[in-house]
Short mmCIF file of C-alpha atoms in Angstrom, two decimals:
data_model
loop_
_atom_site.label_atom_id
_atom_site.label_comp_id
_atom_site.label_asym_id
_atom_site.label_seq_id
_atom_site.Cartn_x
_atom_site.Cartn_y
_atom_site.Cartn_z
CA MET E 1 3.39 -26.12 0.57
CA SER E 2 5.87 -23.31 1.35
CA GLN E 3 6.30 -21.97 4.83
CA PRO E 4 4.60 -18.68 5.71
CA VAL E 5 6.86 -15.64 5.74
CA VAL E 6 5.62 -14.66 9.21
CA HIS E 7 4.03 -17.02 11.70
CA ILE E 8 2.90 -15.61 15.04
CA ALA E 9 1.30 -17.81 17.68
CA HIS E 10 0.10 -17.17 21.25
CA PHE E 11 1.93 -13.85 21.32
CA ASN E 12 1.32 -11.54 24.27
CA LEU E 13 2.61 -8.02 24.54
CA LYS E 14 2.42 -5.33 27.20
CA TYR E 15 3.09 -1.64 26.63
CA HIS E 16 4.35 -0.01 29.84
CA HIS E 17 2.80 -2.82 31.91
CA LYS E 18 -0.58 -2.59 30.14
CA PRO E 19 -1.70 -5.61 28.01
CA VAL E 20 -1.94 -4.66 24.33
CA LEU E 21 -1.87 -7.95 22.38
CA GLN E 22 -3.30 -11.07 23.99
CA ASP E 23 -2.81 -14.63 22.71
CA PHE E 24 -2.23 -13.00 19.33
CA SER E 25 -1.91 -15.08 16.16
CA TRP E 26 -1.19 -14.09 12.56
CA VAL E 27 0.07 -15.81 9.43
CA VAL E 28 1.57 -13.86 6.53
CA ASN E 29 1.88 -16.17 3.53
CA ARG E 30 4.09 -15.60 0.52
CA ASN E 31 2.65 -13.19 -2.06
CA ASP E 32 0.38 -11.62 0.55
CA ASN E 33 0.78 -7.88 1.04
CA TRP E 34 -1.12 -6.64 4.07
CA LEU E 35 -2.68 -3.40 5.20
CA LEU E 36 -2.89 -3.25 8.99
CA CYS E 37 -5.21 -0.57 10.32
CA GLY E 38 -7.00 0.20 13.58
CA ALA E 39 -7.35 2.78 16.32
CA SER E 40 -4.36 4.68 17.68
CA GLY E 41 -2.87 2.72 20.57
CA SER E 42 -4.28 -0.64 19.45
CA GLY E 43 -0.80 -2.19 19.21
CA LYS E 44 0.05 -1.89 15.50
CA THR E 45 3.45 -0.28 15.98
CA SER E 46 4.43 -2.59 18.83
CA LEU E 47 3.52 -5.61 16.69
CA ALA E 48 5.59 -4.28 13.78
CA LYS E 49 8.60 -3.72 16.01
CA ALA E 50 8.27 -7.23 17.44
CA ILE E 51 8.21 -8.77 13.95
CA ALA E 52 11.29 -6.74 13.04
CA GLY E 53 13.08 -7.94 16.20
CA LEU E 54 13.26 -4.45 17.69
CA ILE E 55 11.52 -5.39 20.96
CA PRO E 56 11.89 -8.69 22.83
CA VAL E 57 9.30 -11.46 22.64
CA HIS E 58 8.60 -12.61 26.21
CA SER E 59 5.50 -14.73 25.61
CA GLY E 60 4.55 -16.69 22.50
CA GLU E 61 6.52 -17.03 19.30
CA ILE E 62 7.25 -15.07 16.13
CA ASN E 63 8.90 -17.05 13.35
CA ILE E 64 10.27 -15.43 10.18
CA ASN E 65 11.00 -17.66 7.19
CA PHE E 66 13.02 -15.99 4.45
CA ASN E 67 13.15 -17.30 0.90
CA PRO E 68 16.61 -18.89 0.40
CA GLU E 69 16.23 -18.62 -3.38
CA SER E 70 15.62 -14.86 -3.35
CA THR E 71 18.42 -12.44 -4.28
CA LEU E 72 16.93 -9.81 -1.95
CA PRO E 73 18.35 -9.27 1.56
CA ALA E 74 17.01 -11.87 3.99
CA MET E 75 15.81 -9.32 6.49
CA VAL E 76 12.78 -7.54 7.94
CA HIS E 77 13.12 -3.79 7.54
CA TYR E 78 10.86 -1.60 9.66
CA VAL E 79 10.34 2.04 8.68
CA ALA E 80 9.16 3.94 11.73
CA ASN E 81 6.52 6.63 11.66
CA TRP E 82 9.00 8.80 13.54
CA TYR E 83 12.33 9.76 11.99
CA GLN E 84 15.29 10.36 14.28
CA PHE E 85 18.55 11.67 12.84
CA LYS E 86 21.83 12.50 14.56
CA ASP E 87 24.52 15.11 14.10
CA LEU E 88 28.06 14.26 12.99
CA GLU E 89 29.02 13.42 16.59
CA GLY E 90 26.14 10.98 17.04
CA ALA E 91 23.93 13.24 19.17
CA SER E 92 20.26 14.01 18.52
CA ASN E 93 19.54 16.70 21.14
CA PHE E 94 18.36 19.36 18.69
CA TYR E 95 16.03 22.21 19.54
CA TYR E 96 13.06 23.51 17.56
CA GLN E 97 14.49 26.74 16.11
CA GLN E 98 17.88 25.16 15.36
CA ARG E 99 17.06 24.28 11.73
CA TYR E 100 17.04 28.01 10.89
CA ASN E 101 20.51 28.60 12.38
CA SER E 102 23.07 28.74 9.58
CA GLN E 103 25.87 27.70 11.97
CA VAL E 104 24.35 24.34 12.82
CA THR E 105 24.40 23.07 9.23
CA VAL E 106 28.12 22.30 9.56
CA THR E 107 27.40 19.83 12.38
CA THR E 108 24.77 17.75 10.56
CA ALA E 109 25.27 15.48 7.57
CA THR E 110 23.87 16.24 4.15
CA VAL E 111 21.37 13.98 2.42
CA ILE E 112 24.01 12.61 0.02
CA ALA E 113 26.41 11.87 2.88
CA GLU E 114 23.68 10.04 4.76
CA LEU E 115 22.84 7.99 1.65
CA GLU E 116 26.50 7.18 1.01
CA ILE E 117 26.88 5.81 4.54
CA TYR E 118 23.66 3.81 4.19
CA GLY E 119 24.67 2.45 0.79
CA LYS E 120 28.06 1.26 2.04
CA GLU E 121 26.52 -0.31 5.15
CA HIS E 122 24.09 -2.38 3.06
CA HIS E 123 26.27 -2.89 -0.05
CA LEU E 124 23.87 -1.02 -2.34
CA GLN E 125 24.53 0.37 -5.82
CA PHE E 126 24.08 4.11 -6.38
CA ASN E 127 22.87 3.62 -9.94
CA GLU E 128 19.72 2.04 -8.47
CA ILE E 129 18.68 5.03 -6.37
CA GLN E 130 18.25 7.85 -8.91
CA HIS E 131 14.90 6.53 -10.11
CA ILE E 132 13.59 6.53 -6.53
CA LEU E 133 14.90 10.05 -5.85
CA ASN E 134 13.27 11.36 -9.02
CA ALA E 135 9.90 9.68 -8.34
CA LEU E 136 9.72 11.18 -4.84
CA GLY E 137 10.92 14.62 -5.95
CA PHE E 138 13.99 14.28 -3.74
CA ALA E 139 16.89 14.52 -6.19
CA ALA E 140 17.34 18.29 -5.73
CA LEU E 141 17.90 17.86 -1.98
CA LYS E 142 21.09 15.80 -2.16
CA ASN E 143 23.25 18.58 -0.74
CA SER E 144 20.75 19.75 1.91
CA PRO E 145 21.71 19.33 5.60
CA LEU E 146 19.39 16.89 7.37
CA ILE E 147 18.36 19.46 9.96
CA GLN E 148 16.93 21.76 7.28
CA LEU E 149 14.57 19.16 5.81
CA SER E 150 10.85 19.52 6.43
CA SER E 151 8.84 16.70 8.03
CA GLY E 152 7.65 15.53 4.61
CA GLU E 153 11.21 15.53 3.29
CA HIS E 154 12.44 13.51 6.28
CA LYS E 155 9.68 11.00 5.57
CA LYS E 156 10.86 10.78 1.97
CA LEU E 157 14.43 10.10 3.12
CA GLN E 158 13.17 7.17 5.19
CA LEU E 159 11.26 5.81 2.20
CA VAL E 160 14.16 6.30 -0.22
CA LYS E 161 16.38 4.16 2.00
CA ALA E 162 13.78 1.41 2.36
CA LEU E 163 12.95 1.24 -1.34
CA TRP E 164 16.65 1.22 -2.23
CA LEU E 165 17.29 -1.64 0.22
CA LYS E 166 14.45 -3.86 -1.11
CA PRO E 167 14.36 -6.31 1.84
CA GLN E 168 12.39 -9.53 1.65
CA LEU E 169 9.88 -8.12 4.15
CA LEU E 170 9.23 -4.37 4.38
CA ILE E 171 7.05 -2.95 7.17
CA LEU E 172 6.02 0.68 6.73
CA ASP E 173 4.48 2.47 9.70
CA GLN E 174 2.25 5.40 8.56
CA PRO E 175 4.30 5.92 5.37
CA TYR E 176 1.98 8.57 3.91
CA ASN E 177 2.34 11.03 6.79
CA GLY E 178 3.63 14.35 5.49
CA LEU E 179 3.58 13.36 1.80
CA ASP E 180 1.87 15.60 -0.74
CA THR E 181 -0.62 14.26 -3.29
CA LEU E 182 1.86 13.62 -6.12
CA SER E 183 4.40 12.02 -3.80
CA ARG E 184 1.77 9.61 -2.44
CA LYS E 185 0.84 8.57 -5.97
CA ASN E 186 4.46 8.05 -7.04
CA PHE E 187 5.30 6.26 -3.80
CA ASN E 188 2.52 3.74 -4.42
CA GLY E 189 4.01 3.12 -7.87
CA LEU E 190 7.41 2.46 -6.28
CA LEU E 191 5.84 0.00 -3.82
CA GLU E 192 4.37 -1.89 -6.74
CA GLU E 193 7.84 -2.06 -8.32
CA VAL E 194 9.57 -3.46 -5.23
CA SER E 195 6.71 -5.90 -4.74
CA ALA E 196 7.19 -7.16 -8.30
CA ALA E 197 10.89 -7.61 -7.47
CA GLY E 198 10.01 -9.89 -4.55
CA THR E 199 9.59 -7.65 -1.50
CA GLN E 200 6.54 -8.42 0.63
CA LEU E 201 4.77 -5.52 2.25
CA ILE E 202 3.00 -4.77 5.53
CA LEU E 203 1.59 -1.25 5.58
CA ILE E 204 0.36 0.25 8.83
CA SER E 205 -2.01 3.00 7.78
CA ASN E 206 -5.56 4.26 7.99
CA GLU E 207 -5.39 5.94 4.58
CA THR E 208 -7.44 4.92 1.55
CA GLU E 209 -4.91 5.64 -1.23
CA LEU E 210 -3.07 2.33 -1.43
CA PRO E 211 -0.87 0.50 -3.96
CA ALA E 212 -2.71 -2.06 -6.07
CA VAL E 213 -0.54 -4.88 -4.69
CA ILE E 214 -2.16 -4.70 -1.24
CA ASN E 215 -4.42 -7.77 -1.24
CA ARG E 216 -5.10 -8.53 2.45
CA PHE E 217 -6.63 -6.26 5.08
CA ALA E 218 -6.81 -6.52 8.87
CA GLU E 219 -7.20 -4.44 11.99
CA ILE E 220 -6.39 -4.98 15.64
CA ARG E 221 -9.41 -4.81 17.94
CA GLU E 222 -9.04 -5.36 21.67
CA GLY E 223 -5.72 -7.13 21.22
CA VAL E 224 -6.90 -9.53 18.48
CA LEU E 225 -6.25 -9.47 14.72
CA GLN E 226 -9.44 -9.42 12.67
CA GLU E 227 -9.26 -9.79 8.91
CA ILE E 228 -11.55 -7.39 7.07
CA SER E 229 -12.46 -6.60 3.48
CA PHE E 230 -11.21 -3.69 1.40
CA GLU E 231 -14.59 -2.00 1.81
CA ASP E 232 -14.81 -2.51 5.58
CA ARG E 233 -11.59 -0.73 6.45
CA THR E 234 -13.19 2.74 6.63
CA LEU E 235 -16.70 1.88 7.83
CA ASP E 236 -16.10 1.70 11.57
CA VAL E 237 -15.60 5.41 12.24
CA VAL E 238 -18.27 6.37 14.73
CA GLU E 239 -19.14 10.03 14.55
CA GLU E 240 -18.58 11.53 17.97
CA ILE E 241 -20.71 14.29 19.38
CA VAL E 242 -18.51 17.31 20.00
CA LYS E 243 -19.04 18.43 23.56
CA PRO E 244 -19.37 22.13 24.33
CA VAL E 245 -15.99 23.83 24.24
CA PRO E 246 -14.67 24.56 27.76
CA ALA E 247 -15.90 27.95 28.89
CA PHE E 248 -12.43 29.48 29.11
CA LEU E 249 -11.94 28.75 25.38
CA SER E 250 -15.28 30.15 24.23
CA ASN E 251 -14.53 33.80 24.94
CA GLU E 252 -14.41 36.11 21.94
CA VAL E 253 -10.82 36.63 20.77
CA SER E 254 -9.68 40.22 21.21
CA THR E 255 -7.64 41.74 18.38
CA THR E 256 -5.48 44.84 18.14
CA SER E 257 -5.26 45.04 14.35
CA SER E 258 -7.42 44.29 11.33
CA HIS E 259 -4.66 42.10 9.92
CA VAL E 260 -2.76 39.44 11.82
CA VAL E 261 -0.14 38.79 9.13
CA LYS E 262 1.08 41.03 6.32
CA MET E 263 4.00 40.06 4.09
CA ILE E 264 5.33 42.39 1.39
CA ASP E 265 7.87 40.94 -1.07
CA VAL E 266 9.29 38.57 1.55
CA ASN E 267 12.41 36.60 0.53
CA ILE E 268 14.18 33.92 2.57
CA SER E 269 17.42 32.15 1.69
CA TYR E 270 19.80 29.87 3.55
CA SER E 271 22.66 27.56 2.60
CA GLY E 272 22.72 29.24 -0.81
CA LYS E 273 19.12 28.26 -1.57
CA GLN E 274 16.21 30.67 -1.95
CA VAL E 275 13.31 29.12 -0.07
CA LEU E 276 10.71 31.92 -0.32
CA LYS E 277 10.51 34.33 -3.27
CA ASN E 278 8.63 37.63 -3.21
CA ILE E 279 5.82 36.44 -0.96
CA ASN E 280 2.88 38.83 -0.66
CA TRP E 281 0.16 37.60 1.68
CA GLU E 282 -2.26 39.23 4.09
CA VAL E 283 -4.18 37.32 6.75
CA ASN E 284 -6.96 39.40 8.26
CA SER E 285 -8.25 38.90 11.77
CA GLY E 286 -10.72 36.00 11.82
CA ASP E 287 -9.62 34.56 8.46
CA LYS E 288 -9.56 30.78 8.03
CA TRP E 289 -6.77 29.79 5.61
CA LEU E 290 -5.65 26.46 4.15
CA LEU E 291 -1.94 26.53 3.27
CA GLN E 292 -0.90 23.90 0.73
CA GLY E 293 1.97 23.03 -1.58
CA TYR E 294 4.14 20.10 -2.49
CA ASN E 295 6.87 18.94 -0.09
CA GLY E 296 9.67 21.49 -0.10
CA SER E 297 7.50 24.31 -1.46
CA GLY E 298 8.31 26.57 1.52
CA LYS E 299 5.31 26.04 3.79
CA SER E 300 7.32 25.32 6.95
CA THR E 301 9.56 28.33 6.41
CA LEU E 302 6.54 30.57 5.84
CA LEU E 303 4.98 29.39 9.09
CA SER E 304 8.25 29.83 10.99
CA LEU E 305 8.17 33.53 10.10
CA ILE E 306 4.69 33.92 11.54
CA ALA E 307 5.49 31.90 14.66
CA GLY E 308 8.53 34.08 15.38
CA ASP E 309 11.06 31.28 14.97
CA HIS E 310 12.90 32.45 11.85
CA PRO E 311 15.58 35.13 12.34
CA GLN E 312 15.22 36.46 8.79
CA ALA E 313 11.83 37.92 9.69
CA TYR E 314 13.71 41.03 10.83
CA SER E 315 15.30 41.62 7.43
CA ASN E 316 11.99 41.59 5.55
CA ASN E 317 8.99 43.86 5.15
CA PHE E 318 6.83 41.75 7.43
CA TYR E 319 4.06 42.76 9.86
CA LEU E 320 2.60 40.65 12.68
CA PHE E 321 -0.43 41.79 14.69
CA GLY E 322 -0.12 45.19 13.02
CA ASN E 323 3.51 45.76 14.04
CA LYS E 324 6.54 45.54 11.78
CA ARG E 325 8.90 42.84 13.01
CA GLY E 326 11.95 44.25 14.69
CA THR E 327 10.28 47.32 16.18
CA GLY E 328 10.74 46.36 19.82
CA GLU E 329 8.46 43.37 20.42
CA SER E 330 9.95 40.32 22.14
CA ILE E 331 9.65 36.79 20.83
CA TRP E 332 7.60 35.86 23.90
CA GLU E 333 5.13 38.70 23.33
CA ILE E 334 4.53 37.26 19.89
CA LYS E 335 4.24 33.65 21.01
CA GLU E 336 1.71 34.36 23.76
CA ARG E 337 -0.77 35.29 20.99
CA ILE E 338 -0.07 32.22 18.83
CA GLY E 339 -1.03 28.56 19.20
CA LEU E 340 1.20 26.24 17.14
CA ILE E 341 1.36 22.55 16.41
CA SER E 342 3.67 21.01 13.81
CA PRO E 343 5.54 17.75 13.22
CA GLU E 344 8.81 19.59 13.95
CA LEU E 345 7.53 20.92 17.28
CA HIS E 346 6.56 17.35 18.19
CA TRP E 347 10.02 16.06 17.24
CA TYR E 348 11.81 18.46 19.54
CA PHE E 349 9.33 18.51 22.43
CA ASP E 350 10.39 17.29 25.87
CA ALA E 351 9.17 13.70 25.82
CA SER E 352 10.09 13.22 29.50
CA ALA E 353 7.31 15.58 30.65
CA THR E 354 3.97 14.15 31.78
CA VAL E 355 0.78 14.72 29.82
CA TRP E 356 -0.40 17.22 32.44
CA GLN E 357 2.90 19.11 32.40
CA SER E 358 3.00 19.13 28.60
CA ILE E 359 -0.45 20.69 28.30
CA ALA E 360 0.25 23.23 31.05
CA SER E 361 3.45 24.29 29.27
CA GLY E 362 1.25 25.79 26.56
CA PHE E 363 0.60 28.74 28.85
CA TYR E 364 4.32 29.57 28.73
CA ASP E 365 5.33 28.34 25.25
CA SER E 366 7.98 26.13 26.81
CA SER E 367 9.01 22.55 26.07
CA GLY E 368 8.07 21.06 29.41
CA LEU E 369 6.83 22.80 32.57
CA PHE E 370 9.22 24.75 34.81
CA CYS E 371 6.88 26.57 37.19
CA ASN E 372 3.65 26.18 39.15
CA PRO E 373 0.82 27.55 36.94
CA GLY E 374 -1.49 28.40 39.84
CA ALA E 375 -5.02 27.29 40.74
CA THR E 376 -6.91 28.81 37.79
CA LYS E 377 -4.59 27.47 35.13
CA HIS E 378 -4.42 24.13 36.98
CA ALA E 379 -8.19 23.79 36.72
CA GLN E 380 -8.12 24.70 33.03
CA VAL E 381 -5.54 21.99 32.32
CA ASP E 382 -7.70 19.42 34.09
CA GLU E 383 -10.77 20.55 32.15
CA LEU E 384 -8.97 20.25 28.83
CA ILE E 385 -7.54 16.84 29.74
CA SER E 386 -11.07 15.63 30.37
CA TYR E 387 -12.30 17.23 27.16
CA PHE E 388 -9.69 15.38 25.08
CA GLY E 389 -10.29 12.06 26.84
CA LEU E 390 -6.79 11.97 28.32
CA THR E 391 -7.69 11.60 32.02
CA GLU E 392 -6.21 8.12 32.38
CA TYR E 393 -2.94 9.35 30.86
CA LYS E 394 -2.55 12.65 32.75
CA ASN E 395 0.37 11.48 34.92
CA ARG E 396 2.05 9.38 32.23
CA LEU E 397 5.21 10.54 30.49
CA MET E 398 4.80 11.65 26.90
CA ASN E 399 7.28 9.07 25.65
CA GLU E 400 5.18 6.30 27.22
CA LEU E 401 2.12 7.14 25.11
CA PRO E 402 1.19 5.90 21.64
CA LEU E 403 1.95 8.51 19.00
CA GLY E 404 -1.71 9.44 18.55
CA LYS E 405 -2.10 10.22 22.25
CA GLN E 406 1.07 12.30 22.18
CA ARG E 407 -0.34 14.34 19.32
CA LEU E 408 -3.66 14.88 21.15
CA THR E 409 -1.68 16.09 24.16
CA LEU E 410 0.19 18.64 22.04
CA LEU E 411 -3.06 19.75 20.41
CA ALA E 412 -4.48 20.44 23.85
CA ARG E 413 -1.30 22.36 24.67
CA THR E 414 -1.73 24.42 21.50
CA ILE E 415 -5.22 25.72 22.30
CA ILE E 416 -5.05 26.06 26.09
CA LYS E 417 -4.29 29.80 26.11
CA ASN E 418 -7.11 30.57 23.63
CA PRO E 419 -4.67 32.17 21.17
CA GLU E 420 -5.48 34.91 18.70
CA ILE E 421 -4.21 32.77 15.82
CA LEU E 422 -3.96 29.00 15.50
CA ILE E 423 -1.22 27.63 13.23
CA LEU E 424 -1.99 23.95 12.71
CA ASP E 425 0.66 22.33 10.54
CA GLU E 426 -0.55 18.81 9.71
CA PRO E 427 -2.09 18.56 13.18
CA CYS E 428 -3.62 15.13 12.63
CA GLN E 429 -0.43 13.21 11.86
CA GLY E 430 -0.51 10.06 13.99
CA LEU E 431 -4.23 10.29 14.78
CA ASP E 432 -6.62 7.58 13.66
CA GLN E 433 -9.67 8.40 11.53
CA GLN E 434 -11.97 8.91 14.48
CA GLN E 435 -9.51 11.17 16.31
CA THR E 436 -8.93 13.16 13.11
CA GLN E 437 -12.63 13.67 12.51
CA HIS E 438 -13.20 14.66 16.12
CA PHE E 439 -10.28 17.08 16.20
CA ASN E 440 -11.33 18.90 13.04
CA LYS E 441 -14.83 19.35 14.47
CA LEU E 442 -13.19 20.79 17.56
CA VAL E 443 -11.26 23.24 15.36
CA ASP E 444 -14.55 24.31 13.79
CA GLU E 445 -15.99 24.97 17.24
CA LEU E 446 -12.95 26.85 18.51
CA CYS E 447 -12.88 29.11 15.47
CA LYS E 448 -16.43 30.31 16.03
CA ASN E 449 -15.09 32.84 18.56
CA GLY E 450 -13.14 34.81 15.96
CA THR E 451 -9.87 32.86 16.11
CA THR E 452 -7.70 33.27 13.02
CA LEU E 453 -6.64 29.95 11.52
CA ILE E 454 -3.84 28.80 9.23
CA TYR E 455 -4.16 25.06 8.58
CA VAL E 456 -1.76 22.85 6.64
CA GLY E 457 -3.11 19.53 5.38
CA HIS E 458 -2.31 17.32 2.39
CA PHE E 459 -5.39 15.10 2.67
CA GLU E 460 -8.53 16.79 1.35
CA SER E 461 -10.74 14.42 3.37
CA GLN E 462 -9.08 15.47 6.65
CA LEU E 463 -9.80 19.19 6.85
CA PRO E 464 -12.05 21.25 9.12
CA SER E 465 -15.13 22.67 7.41
CA CYS E 466 -14.51 26.25 8.59
CA LEU E 467 -11.72 26.87 6.05
CA GLU E 468 -12.58 29.72 3.68
CA LYS E 469 -9.49 30.52 1.59
CA ARG E 470 -6.52 28.66 0.18
CA ILE E 471 -2.99 29.80 -0.60
CA LEU E 472 -0.87 27.44 -2.70
CA LEU E 473 2.94 27.58 -2.74
CA GLU E 474 5.13 26.17 -5.48
CA ASN E 475 8.93 26.33 -5.43
CA GLY E 476 8.83 29.05 -2.78
CA GLU E 477 6.41 31.30 -4.66
CA VAL E 478 2.69 31.96 -4.33
CA LYS E 479 1.07 30.04 -7.17
CA SER E 480 -2.51 30.91 -6.33
CA VAL E 481 -4.80 32.49 -3.75
CA GLU E 482 -8.44 31.52 -4.03
CA PRO E 483 -11.65 30.63 -2.19
CA MET E 484 -11.96 27.05 -0.93
CA LEU E 485 -13.39 25.59 -4.11
CA GLN E 486 -10.53 23.58 -5.61
CA SER E 487 -8.03 21.05 -4.34
CA ILE E 488 -4.63 19.87 -5.44
#
């Protein structure tokens, strides 16, 4: 009988001094491809990193047994949920609006340069990558600077590298985050191909769209691995009762114009590429919009115009809160009326701030807190921390929290000033099913007071029910505008 690929026995793991996995055991046999699911913070990512040798094993043992007869690299390759890239000097201290600065593109590598470095490092053949690039719709981005990629495109770059490498054991942490419908389908096909070539898979995900080669299912509950069936993996979501919204967030939103956003023949180009083409779109006060489109369709750029982060707003016929951009309003006057969450904002946020400081910074639209907010705002932060179930984390640093808790913190930050418009760009990335369901019910409650909403989400099962209209982008153009009756 052959040795198991992974054998874990009596493994104990603490995360920032708190026990996460206790006397943990797991056997991954050859030809088994696992789905590992469970609540945010249950230890899935820490376990994956331990198997990949990225964090030390202090108690217990983890043994990896590669197949000596395989032609694939004898290695465990872990693809993180979070993608971190560096500039040409090896630094990664970017800021949120920097991707729209044409000057910065000369300091960051292009996609093709990044792939060339990766290919040389791992002795890979370039004739094997084109099929992967085509399947993920990534071939046209070869010459794009890394800093100008959207969150979904960064995720694709991670996946391209992993699929090109074809290690003997591939661990993918939340691989579907940020991927559009077609990309998810094609990615599952690529996973089936690498599995047929000999790569074993461990997927960390709470999604239901899985490759056919996944044949074992488990979740971590209270520090212990419990094997489950295919059917059981989505049955444990307990519907939470949404508590009354804090009083300071239930006030009717005051508006100064009948339309919040008005775009007339808006065009955006950078690095020689036209990203938005003749966009005409009007968002009236109180509207609830779903914004969709395949990765790279222009969604992030469109939202950056509304949020005041894109400098080309001034060169277009574009109105915000009834005023034409560039007629005297400051960026901070715009931002005080907008609540924003996006994967990019999360990337660039100050992770060294505490949960309390991070939420309070929402009053000032800053990354981190640099002043005393005063007694009233202090009480509102505490109330919202309690509302989101973050009390035990309030004095913890953001970078000490599991990703799902970080995202909940930023969601609280987004709504704390009761903004006139909420821009929620894939707000539930990193949340488990229960957190996602609860958050979308919260969005429904918050929007009862007249808040305007623009919501970006690729998963049709993870949307708030208050959405009324949908705008679909394709290749930078408006493909359709319609009531919420159809899905892509």
